[in-house]
Each structure stands twice: as structure tokens, then as C-alpha cells.
Coordinates of C-alpha atoms in Angstrom, one line a residue:
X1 CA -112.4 11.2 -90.6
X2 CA -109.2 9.2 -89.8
X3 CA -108.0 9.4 -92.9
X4 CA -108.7 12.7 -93.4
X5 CA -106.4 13.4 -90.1
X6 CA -103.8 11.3 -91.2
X7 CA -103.7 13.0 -94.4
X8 CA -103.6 16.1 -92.8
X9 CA -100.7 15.6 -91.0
X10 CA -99.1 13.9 -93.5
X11 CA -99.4 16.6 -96.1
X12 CA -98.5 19.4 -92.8
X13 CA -95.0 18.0 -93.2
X14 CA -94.8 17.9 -96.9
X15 CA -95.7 14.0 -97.5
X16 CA -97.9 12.8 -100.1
X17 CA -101.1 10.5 -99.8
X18 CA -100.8 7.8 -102.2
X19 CA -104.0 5.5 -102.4
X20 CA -102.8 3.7 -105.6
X21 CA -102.6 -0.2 -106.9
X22 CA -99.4 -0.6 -104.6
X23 CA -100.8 -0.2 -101.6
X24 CA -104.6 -1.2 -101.1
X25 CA -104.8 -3.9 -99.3
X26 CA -105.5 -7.6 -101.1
X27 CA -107.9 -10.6 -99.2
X28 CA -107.5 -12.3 -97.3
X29 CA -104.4 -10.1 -95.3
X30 CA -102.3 -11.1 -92.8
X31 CA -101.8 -8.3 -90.1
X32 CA -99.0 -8.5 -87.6
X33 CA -99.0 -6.1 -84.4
X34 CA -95.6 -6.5 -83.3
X35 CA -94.9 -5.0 -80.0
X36 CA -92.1 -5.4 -77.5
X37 CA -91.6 -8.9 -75.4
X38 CA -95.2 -10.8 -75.6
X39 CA -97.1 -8.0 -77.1
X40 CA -97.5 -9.5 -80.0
X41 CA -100.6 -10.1 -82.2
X42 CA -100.9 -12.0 -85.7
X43 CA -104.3 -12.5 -87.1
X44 CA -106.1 -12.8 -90.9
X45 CA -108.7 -10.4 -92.4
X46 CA -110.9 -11.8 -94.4
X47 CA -114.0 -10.3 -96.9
X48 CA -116.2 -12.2 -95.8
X49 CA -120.3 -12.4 -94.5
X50 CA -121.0 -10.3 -91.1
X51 CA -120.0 -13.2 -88.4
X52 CA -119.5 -13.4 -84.8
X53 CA -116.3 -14.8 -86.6
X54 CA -116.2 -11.2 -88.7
X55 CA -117.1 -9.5 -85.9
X56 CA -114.1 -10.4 -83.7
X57 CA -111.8 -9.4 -86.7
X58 CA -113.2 -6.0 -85.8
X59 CA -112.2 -5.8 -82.4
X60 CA -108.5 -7.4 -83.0
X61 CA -108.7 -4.1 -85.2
X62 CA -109.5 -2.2 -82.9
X63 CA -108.2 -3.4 -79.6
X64 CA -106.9 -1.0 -77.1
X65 CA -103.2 -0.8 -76.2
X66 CA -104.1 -1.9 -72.9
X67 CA -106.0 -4.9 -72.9
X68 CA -104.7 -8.7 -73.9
X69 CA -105.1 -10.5 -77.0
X70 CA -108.3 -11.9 -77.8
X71 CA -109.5 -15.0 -77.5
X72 CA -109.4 -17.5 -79.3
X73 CA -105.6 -17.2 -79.7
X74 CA -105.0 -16.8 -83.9
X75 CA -101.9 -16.9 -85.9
X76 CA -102.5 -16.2 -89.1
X77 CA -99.2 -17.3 -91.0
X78 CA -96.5 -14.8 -93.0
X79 CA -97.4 -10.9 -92.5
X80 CA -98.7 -9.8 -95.3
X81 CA -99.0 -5.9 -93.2
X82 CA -96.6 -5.4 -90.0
X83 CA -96.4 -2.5 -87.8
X84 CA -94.4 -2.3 -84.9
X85 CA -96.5 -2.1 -82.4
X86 CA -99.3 -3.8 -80.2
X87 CA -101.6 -1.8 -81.0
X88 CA -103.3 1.3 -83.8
X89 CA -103.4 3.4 -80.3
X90 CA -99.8 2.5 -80.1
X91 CA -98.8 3.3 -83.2
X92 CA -99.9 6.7 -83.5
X93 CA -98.2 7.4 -80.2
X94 CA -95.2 6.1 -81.5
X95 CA -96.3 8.6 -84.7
X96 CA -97.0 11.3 -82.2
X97 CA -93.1 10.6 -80.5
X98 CA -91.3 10.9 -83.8
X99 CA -92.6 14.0 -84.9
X100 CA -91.6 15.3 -81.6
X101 CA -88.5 14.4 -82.0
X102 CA -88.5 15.5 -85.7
X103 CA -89.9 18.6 -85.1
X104 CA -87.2 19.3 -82.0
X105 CA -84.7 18.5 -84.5
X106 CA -85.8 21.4 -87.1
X107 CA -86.5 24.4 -84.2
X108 CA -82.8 23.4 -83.4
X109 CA -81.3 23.6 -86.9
X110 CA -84.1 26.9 -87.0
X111 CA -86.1 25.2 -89.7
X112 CA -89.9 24.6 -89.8
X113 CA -91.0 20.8 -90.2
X114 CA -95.2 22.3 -90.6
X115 CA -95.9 24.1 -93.6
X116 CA -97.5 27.6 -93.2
X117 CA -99.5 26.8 -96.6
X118 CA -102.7 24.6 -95.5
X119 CA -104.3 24.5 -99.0
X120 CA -104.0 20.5 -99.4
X121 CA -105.7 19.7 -96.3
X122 CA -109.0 18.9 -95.6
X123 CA -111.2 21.0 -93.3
X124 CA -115.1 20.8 -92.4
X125 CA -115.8 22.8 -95.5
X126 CA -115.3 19.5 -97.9
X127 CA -115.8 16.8 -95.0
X128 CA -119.4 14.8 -94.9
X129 CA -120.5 14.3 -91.4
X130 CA -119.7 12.0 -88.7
X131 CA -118.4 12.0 -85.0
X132 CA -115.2 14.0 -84.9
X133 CA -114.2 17.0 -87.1
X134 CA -111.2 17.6 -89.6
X135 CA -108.8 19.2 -87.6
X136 CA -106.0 21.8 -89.8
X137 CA -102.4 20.8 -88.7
X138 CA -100.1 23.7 -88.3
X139 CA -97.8 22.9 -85.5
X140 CA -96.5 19.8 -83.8
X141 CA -99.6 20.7 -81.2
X142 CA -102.3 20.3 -83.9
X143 CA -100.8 17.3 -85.0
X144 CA -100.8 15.3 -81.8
X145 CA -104.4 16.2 -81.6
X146 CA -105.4 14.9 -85.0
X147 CA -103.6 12.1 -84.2
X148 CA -105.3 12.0 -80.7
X149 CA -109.2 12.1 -81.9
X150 CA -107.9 8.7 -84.4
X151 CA -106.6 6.6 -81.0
X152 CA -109.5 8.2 -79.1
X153 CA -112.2 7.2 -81.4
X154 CA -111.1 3.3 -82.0
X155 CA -109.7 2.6 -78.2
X156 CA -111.6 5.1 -76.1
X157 CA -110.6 7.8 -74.7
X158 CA -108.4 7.7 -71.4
X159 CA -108.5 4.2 -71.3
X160 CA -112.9 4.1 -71.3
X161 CA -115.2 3.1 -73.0
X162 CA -116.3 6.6 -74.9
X163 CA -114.6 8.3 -78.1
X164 CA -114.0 11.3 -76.2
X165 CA -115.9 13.2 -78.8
X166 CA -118.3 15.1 -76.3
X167 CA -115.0 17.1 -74.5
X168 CA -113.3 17.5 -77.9
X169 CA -116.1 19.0 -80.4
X170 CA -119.3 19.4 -78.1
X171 CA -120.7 16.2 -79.8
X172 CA -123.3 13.2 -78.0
X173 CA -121.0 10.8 -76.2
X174 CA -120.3 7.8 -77.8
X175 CA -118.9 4.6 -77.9
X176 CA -115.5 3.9 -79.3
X177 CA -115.1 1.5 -82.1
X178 CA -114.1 -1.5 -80.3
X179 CA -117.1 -1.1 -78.0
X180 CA -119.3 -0.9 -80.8
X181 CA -118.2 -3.3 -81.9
X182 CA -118.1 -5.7 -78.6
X183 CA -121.7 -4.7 -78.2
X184 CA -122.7 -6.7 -81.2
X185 CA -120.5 -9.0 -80.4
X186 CA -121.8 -9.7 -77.2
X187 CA -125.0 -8.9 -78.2
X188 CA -125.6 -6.4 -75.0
X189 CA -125.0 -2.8 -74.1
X190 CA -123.1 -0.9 -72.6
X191 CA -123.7 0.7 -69.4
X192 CA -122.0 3.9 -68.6
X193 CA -120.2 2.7 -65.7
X194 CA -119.4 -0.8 -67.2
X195 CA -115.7 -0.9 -66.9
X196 CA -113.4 -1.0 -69.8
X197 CA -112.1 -4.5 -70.9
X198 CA -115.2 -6.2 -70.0
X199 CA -118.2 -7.6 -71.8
X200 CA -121.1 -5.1 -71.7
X201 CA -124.3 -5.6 -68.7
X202 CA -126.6 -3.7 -70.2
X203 CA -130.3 -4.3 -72.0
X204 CA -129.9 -7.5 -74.8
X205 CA -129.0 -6.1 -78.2
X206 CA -130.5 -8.8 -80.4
X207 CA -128.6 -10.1 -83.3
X208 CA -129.7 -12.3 -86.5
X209 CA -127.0 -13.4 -88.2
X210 CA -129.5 -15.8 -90.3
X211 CA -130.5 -13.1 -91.9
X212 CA -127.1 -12.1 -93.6
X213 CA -126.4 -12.6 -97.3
X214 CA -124.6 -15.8 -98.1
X215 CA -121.6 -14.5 -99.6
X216 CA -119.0 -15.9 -100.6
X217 CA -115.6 -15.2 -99.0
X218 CA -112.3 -13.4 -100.2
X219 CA -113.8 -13.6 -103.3
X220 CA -111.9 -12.0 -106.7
X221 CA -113.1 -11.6 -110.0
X222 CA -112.0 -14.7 -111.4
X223 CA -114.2 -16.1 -109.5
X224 CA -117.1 -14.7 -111.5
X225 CA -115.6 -15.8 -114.9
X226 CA -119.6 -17.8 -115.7
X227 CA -121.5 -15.2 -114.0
X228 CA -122.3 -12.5 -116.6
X229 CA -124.0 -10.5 -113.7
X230 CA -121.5 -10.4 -111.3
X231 CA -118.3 -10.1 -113.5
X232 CA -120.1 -6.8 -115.4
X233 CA -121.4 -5.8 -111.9
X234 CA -118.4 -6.1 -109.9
X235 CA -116.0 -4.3 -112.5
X236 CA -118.2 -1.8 -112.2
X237 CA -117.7 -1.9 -107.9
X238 CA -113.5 -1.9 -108.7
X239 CA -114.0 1.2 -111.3
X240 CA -115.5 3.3 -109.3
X241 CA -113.6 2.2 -106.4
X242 CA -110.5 3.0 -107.6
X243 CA -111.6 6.6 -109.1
X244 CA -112.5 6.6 -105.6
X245 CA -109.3 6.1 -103.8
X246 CA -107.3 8.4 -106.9
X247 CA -110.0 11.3 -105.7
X248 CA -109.3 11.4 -102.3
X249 CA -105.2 11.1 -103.6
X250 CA -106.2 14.5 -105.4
X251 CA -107.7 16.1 -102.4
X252 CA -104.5 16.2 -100.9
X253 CA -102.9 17.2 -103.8
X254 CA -104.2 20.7 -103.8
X255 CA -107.8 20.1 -104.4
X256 CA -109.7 19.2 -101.6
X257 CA -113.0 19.7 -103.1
X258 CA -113.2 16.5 -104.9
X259 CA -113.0 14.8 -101.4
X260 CA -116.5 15.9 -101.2
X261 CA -117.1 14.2 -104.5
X262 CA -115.5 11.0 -104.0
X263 CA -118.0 10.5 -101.3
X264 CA -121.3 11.0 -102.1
X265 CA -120.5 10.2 -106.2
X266 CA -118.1 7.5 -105.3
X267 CA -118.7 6.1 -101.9
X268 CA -122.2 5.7 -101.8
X269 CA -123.1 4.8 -105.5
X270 CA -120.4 1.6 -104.2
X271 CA -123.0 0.7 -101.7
X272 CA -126.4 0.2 -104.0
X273 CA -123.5 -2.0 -106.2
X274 CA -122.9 -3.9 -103.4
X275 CA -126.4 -4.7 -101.8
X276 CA -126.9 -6.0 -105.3
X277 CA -124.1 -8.6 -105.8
X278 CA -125.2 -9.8 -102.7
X279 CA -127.9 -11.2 -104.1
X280 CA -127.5 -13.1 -106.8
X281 CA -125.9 -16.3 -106.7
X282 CA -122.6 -16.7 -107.7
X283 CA -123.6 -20.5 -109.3
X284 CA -126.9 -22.3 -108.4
X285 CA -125.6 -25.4 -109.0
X286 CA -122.8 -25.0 -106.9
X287 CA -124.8 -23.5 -103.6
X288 CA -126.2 -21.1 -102.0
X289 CA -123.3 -18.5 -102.3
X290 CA -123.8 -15.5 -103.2
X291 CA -122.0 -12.7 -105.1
X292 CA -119.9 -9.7 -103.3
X293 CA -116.8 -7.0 -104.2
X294 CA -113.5 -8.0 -104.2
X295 CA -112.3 -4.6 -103.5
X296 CA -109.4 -5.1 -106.4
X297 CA -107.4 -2.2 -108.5
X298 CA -108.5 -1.3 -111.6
X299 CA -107.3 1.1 -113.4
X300 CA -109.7 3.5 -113.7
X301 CA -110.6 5.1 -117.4
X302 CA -110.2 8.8 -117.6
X303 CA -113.6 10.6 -118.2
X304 CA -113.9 14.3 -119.9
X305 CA -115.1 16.9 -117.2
X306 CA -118.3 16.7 -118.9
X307 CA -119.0 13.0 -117.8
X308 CA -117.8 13.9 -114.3

């Protein structure tokens, strides 16, 4: 859904969505929140097995604009992605300001900055499911509230612990990201009136992370080179991930139909893919380890409409 809004917007003011080998992110990433004075966060991403470690990665993510770092304190060396800002809440408001401005700056000069023509966005016709909607941007009013449901949905909304979904679309309330998140974490839930910021009092929410698939971490393909398996299996992942991300590229190109396609031919055949190079080892000699995507470009081979 967020990056069906960002699209949106993007493509409203005559942008392109490029999803390409340039700019997918490689493992493990540096990502630096740079905000003003001491609001300032660095910390690494890594692929790697579902953690309390992982897990706190997910709520740096995701923390709200208006709560401290988290603790333990990491630095995480040269960024390999910046934004400047503290926070994703507080980057899309800075988004929000300058199209504002931009969009002042076009009445004035009696130009439009939206386009009238709304074929390259998606709507709820060629969108899954999920909390939220698609929202169509037109105006600078439409825009702010795409915009909106993304910072809602990850932070809360008006600085709580909910998405905000259940005033904006009618939907069940629910948590935001980084309480979801801090639930597992802290392996409680929420309360309703459990204030924001704070661990969760609620009934225990009981986690095994013994369970979990040994995989290995920030793995690439080299790392495969005397696994048969896993080298065929994971080229596979990377083929069909990429098609993937050049689908959703053509969605908002004009065609927002294959959107639908990338999904539930591209998305979920990644999953079964997945739960399967988890487990097999990557070599028995060495450990335990198992196998796992390494999310890498490949460039994907074109296929005849017929094998579509």
C-alpha cells in the first residue's frame, strides 16, 4: 500500500517509478536518519534470521518522530542510504512541505503541478487487500493524505498507538507498525490505553525464536557456489524478483493492471521459494546454516505473452 501511495503521488506530478538494479537496496545497508542537532540515527540492516536482534531493526524502521533513539545505541559505519530527517514520519512531512511549496509556486505562475490524467496510478480496482486503500492523487489535498495514511500506518496516528485506519476507511483499528512490531518484541500486548512510547501491559504474547530457520546472514549467491540446490533455487528467487520490481515499474507507466500480477504471480510464488531455501543447508560440514534469498538484481529474461 505505501508504495502504491508514493507512486501515486509521484506519477500525480509527472515523476517516474524506477524499481531497477540502481536502486534496490544491497545487504547488509547502512541507513542514516539525519535530523537537526541530536536527532540523529545510524544503524545497519541486515537479512538475516527473525531475532529479538531483527526485531529491533524493525522498530529503528519504524520509529516515530517523537520518541528517542533506541537502545542499545548503534552506529553502523558509512551511510550506505541517508535521508534528512529523524524520522520516515518526518520525511514525508518534509515531502508534504515541498509540494506545498511547489504547488504554491505553479497556482502563482497559473500552472498545474497535478496532472488531470490519472491513468498511471493505482486505485482499489488493481490493489490486493490490506489495511488502508489506494488513494487517487489529483490535488495537493489528495496528496498530503496519501502521504498521511504512509506516516499514519508506521508511527501511529496522532502520536498513538493505532494506524488511524478505522477514521480514514471504516476499517478494524489497528496497531501501527512499530507497535506491532514492539509487541513481539516485548512479547506482550497492547492495551488500548497503554500510552505511546512505552512497552506494552497487556496479556503475554509468547515468542519461540528456537523455532526459526538457521539461516544464514546477508547471504549472496556466491555463497552458494557448492550448493547445487540453492544456487538453481535462489536464481530462481532473484528472477522472479526482479520481473517483480520491473512489473510494478510498468504499473505506473500506464498499465496498472499488471500491479495485480506482480503480486499474486510474482510476490507470492517468492514465498513458497523462500520457505524452501530455508531448509536446506547451505554446507553440512560447515554447520547448521541454512539457505535464504539474497534479494540481488538479475536481469530478468524476456518471456512471449504466451508464457506470461
Amino acid at each position: 500500500l505505501h508504495l502504491c501511495l508514493a507512486g501515486n503521488v509521484l506519477v500525480a506530478i509527472g515523476g517516474k517509478v524506477r524499481l531497477g538494479a540502481r536502486n534496490i537496496p544491497r545487504y547488509p545497508l547502512n541507513l542514516e536518519f539525519d535530523g537537526q542537532g541530536i536527532r540523529h540515527r545510524d544503524f545497519n540492516i541486515r537479512l538475516e534470521r527473525f531475532s529479538p536482534a531483527s526485531l529491533l531493526t524493525f522498530r529503528r524502521i519504524e520509529l516515530p518522530d517523537d520518541l528517542p533513539p533506541l537502545a542499545p545505541p548503534e552506529v553502523g559505519g558509512s551511510a550506505d542510504v541517508e535521508f534528512a530527517a529523524y524520522s520516515i514520519g518526518e520525511l514525508y512531512q518534509e515531502i508534504i512541505a515541498s509540494l506545498k511549496q511547489l504547488d504554491r509556486r505553479y497556482r502563482s505562475a497559473g500552472l498545474e503541478l497535478f496532472k488531470s490524467d490519472t491513468f498511471s496510478q493505482v486505485t482499489e480496482t488493481y490493489f490486493w487487500h490490506g489495511g488502508g486503500k489506494p488513494l487517487v492523487v489529483t490535488d495537493i489535498d489528495s496528496a498530503t493524505r496519501a502521504l498521511e495514511v504512509i506516516i499514519d500506518q508506521d508511527e501511529g496516528a496522532s502520536g498513538g498507538i493505532y494506524d488511524g485506519d478505522c477514521a480514514k476507511f471504516g476499517q478494524q483499528p489497528e496497531l501501527s507498525h512499530y507497535y506491532k512490531f514492539s509487541e513481539v518484541y516485548y512479547q506482550r500486548r497492547y492495551r488500548p490505553d497503554d500510552k505511546p512510547g512505552m512497552p506494552p501491559t497487556g496479556e503475554a504474547l509468547c515468542v519461540d525464536f528456537e523455532q526459526v530457520h538457521p539461516i544464514i546472514a546477508d547471504p549472496k549467491h556466491s555463497d552458494y557456489a557448492r550448493n547445487a540446490d540453492l544456487a538453481a533455487l535462489n536464481k530462481r528467487f532473484n528472477e522472479s524478483y526482479s520481473m517483480m520490481l520491473l512489473q510494478i515499474e510498468e504499473a505506473y507507466a500506464g498499465d496498472p493492471k499488471v500491479l495485480y500480477s506482480a503480486i499474486m504471480n510474482g510476490m507470492h510464488d517468492l514465498t513458497s521459494i523462500a520457505r524452501t531455501m530455508m531448509k536446506i543447508q547451505v554446507d553440512p560440514e560447515r554447520g547448521e546454516e541454512t539457505g535464504a534469498p539474497t534479494f540481488e538484481w538479475v536481469t530478468p529474461v524476456a518471456v512471449s505473452a504466451d508464457e506470461q
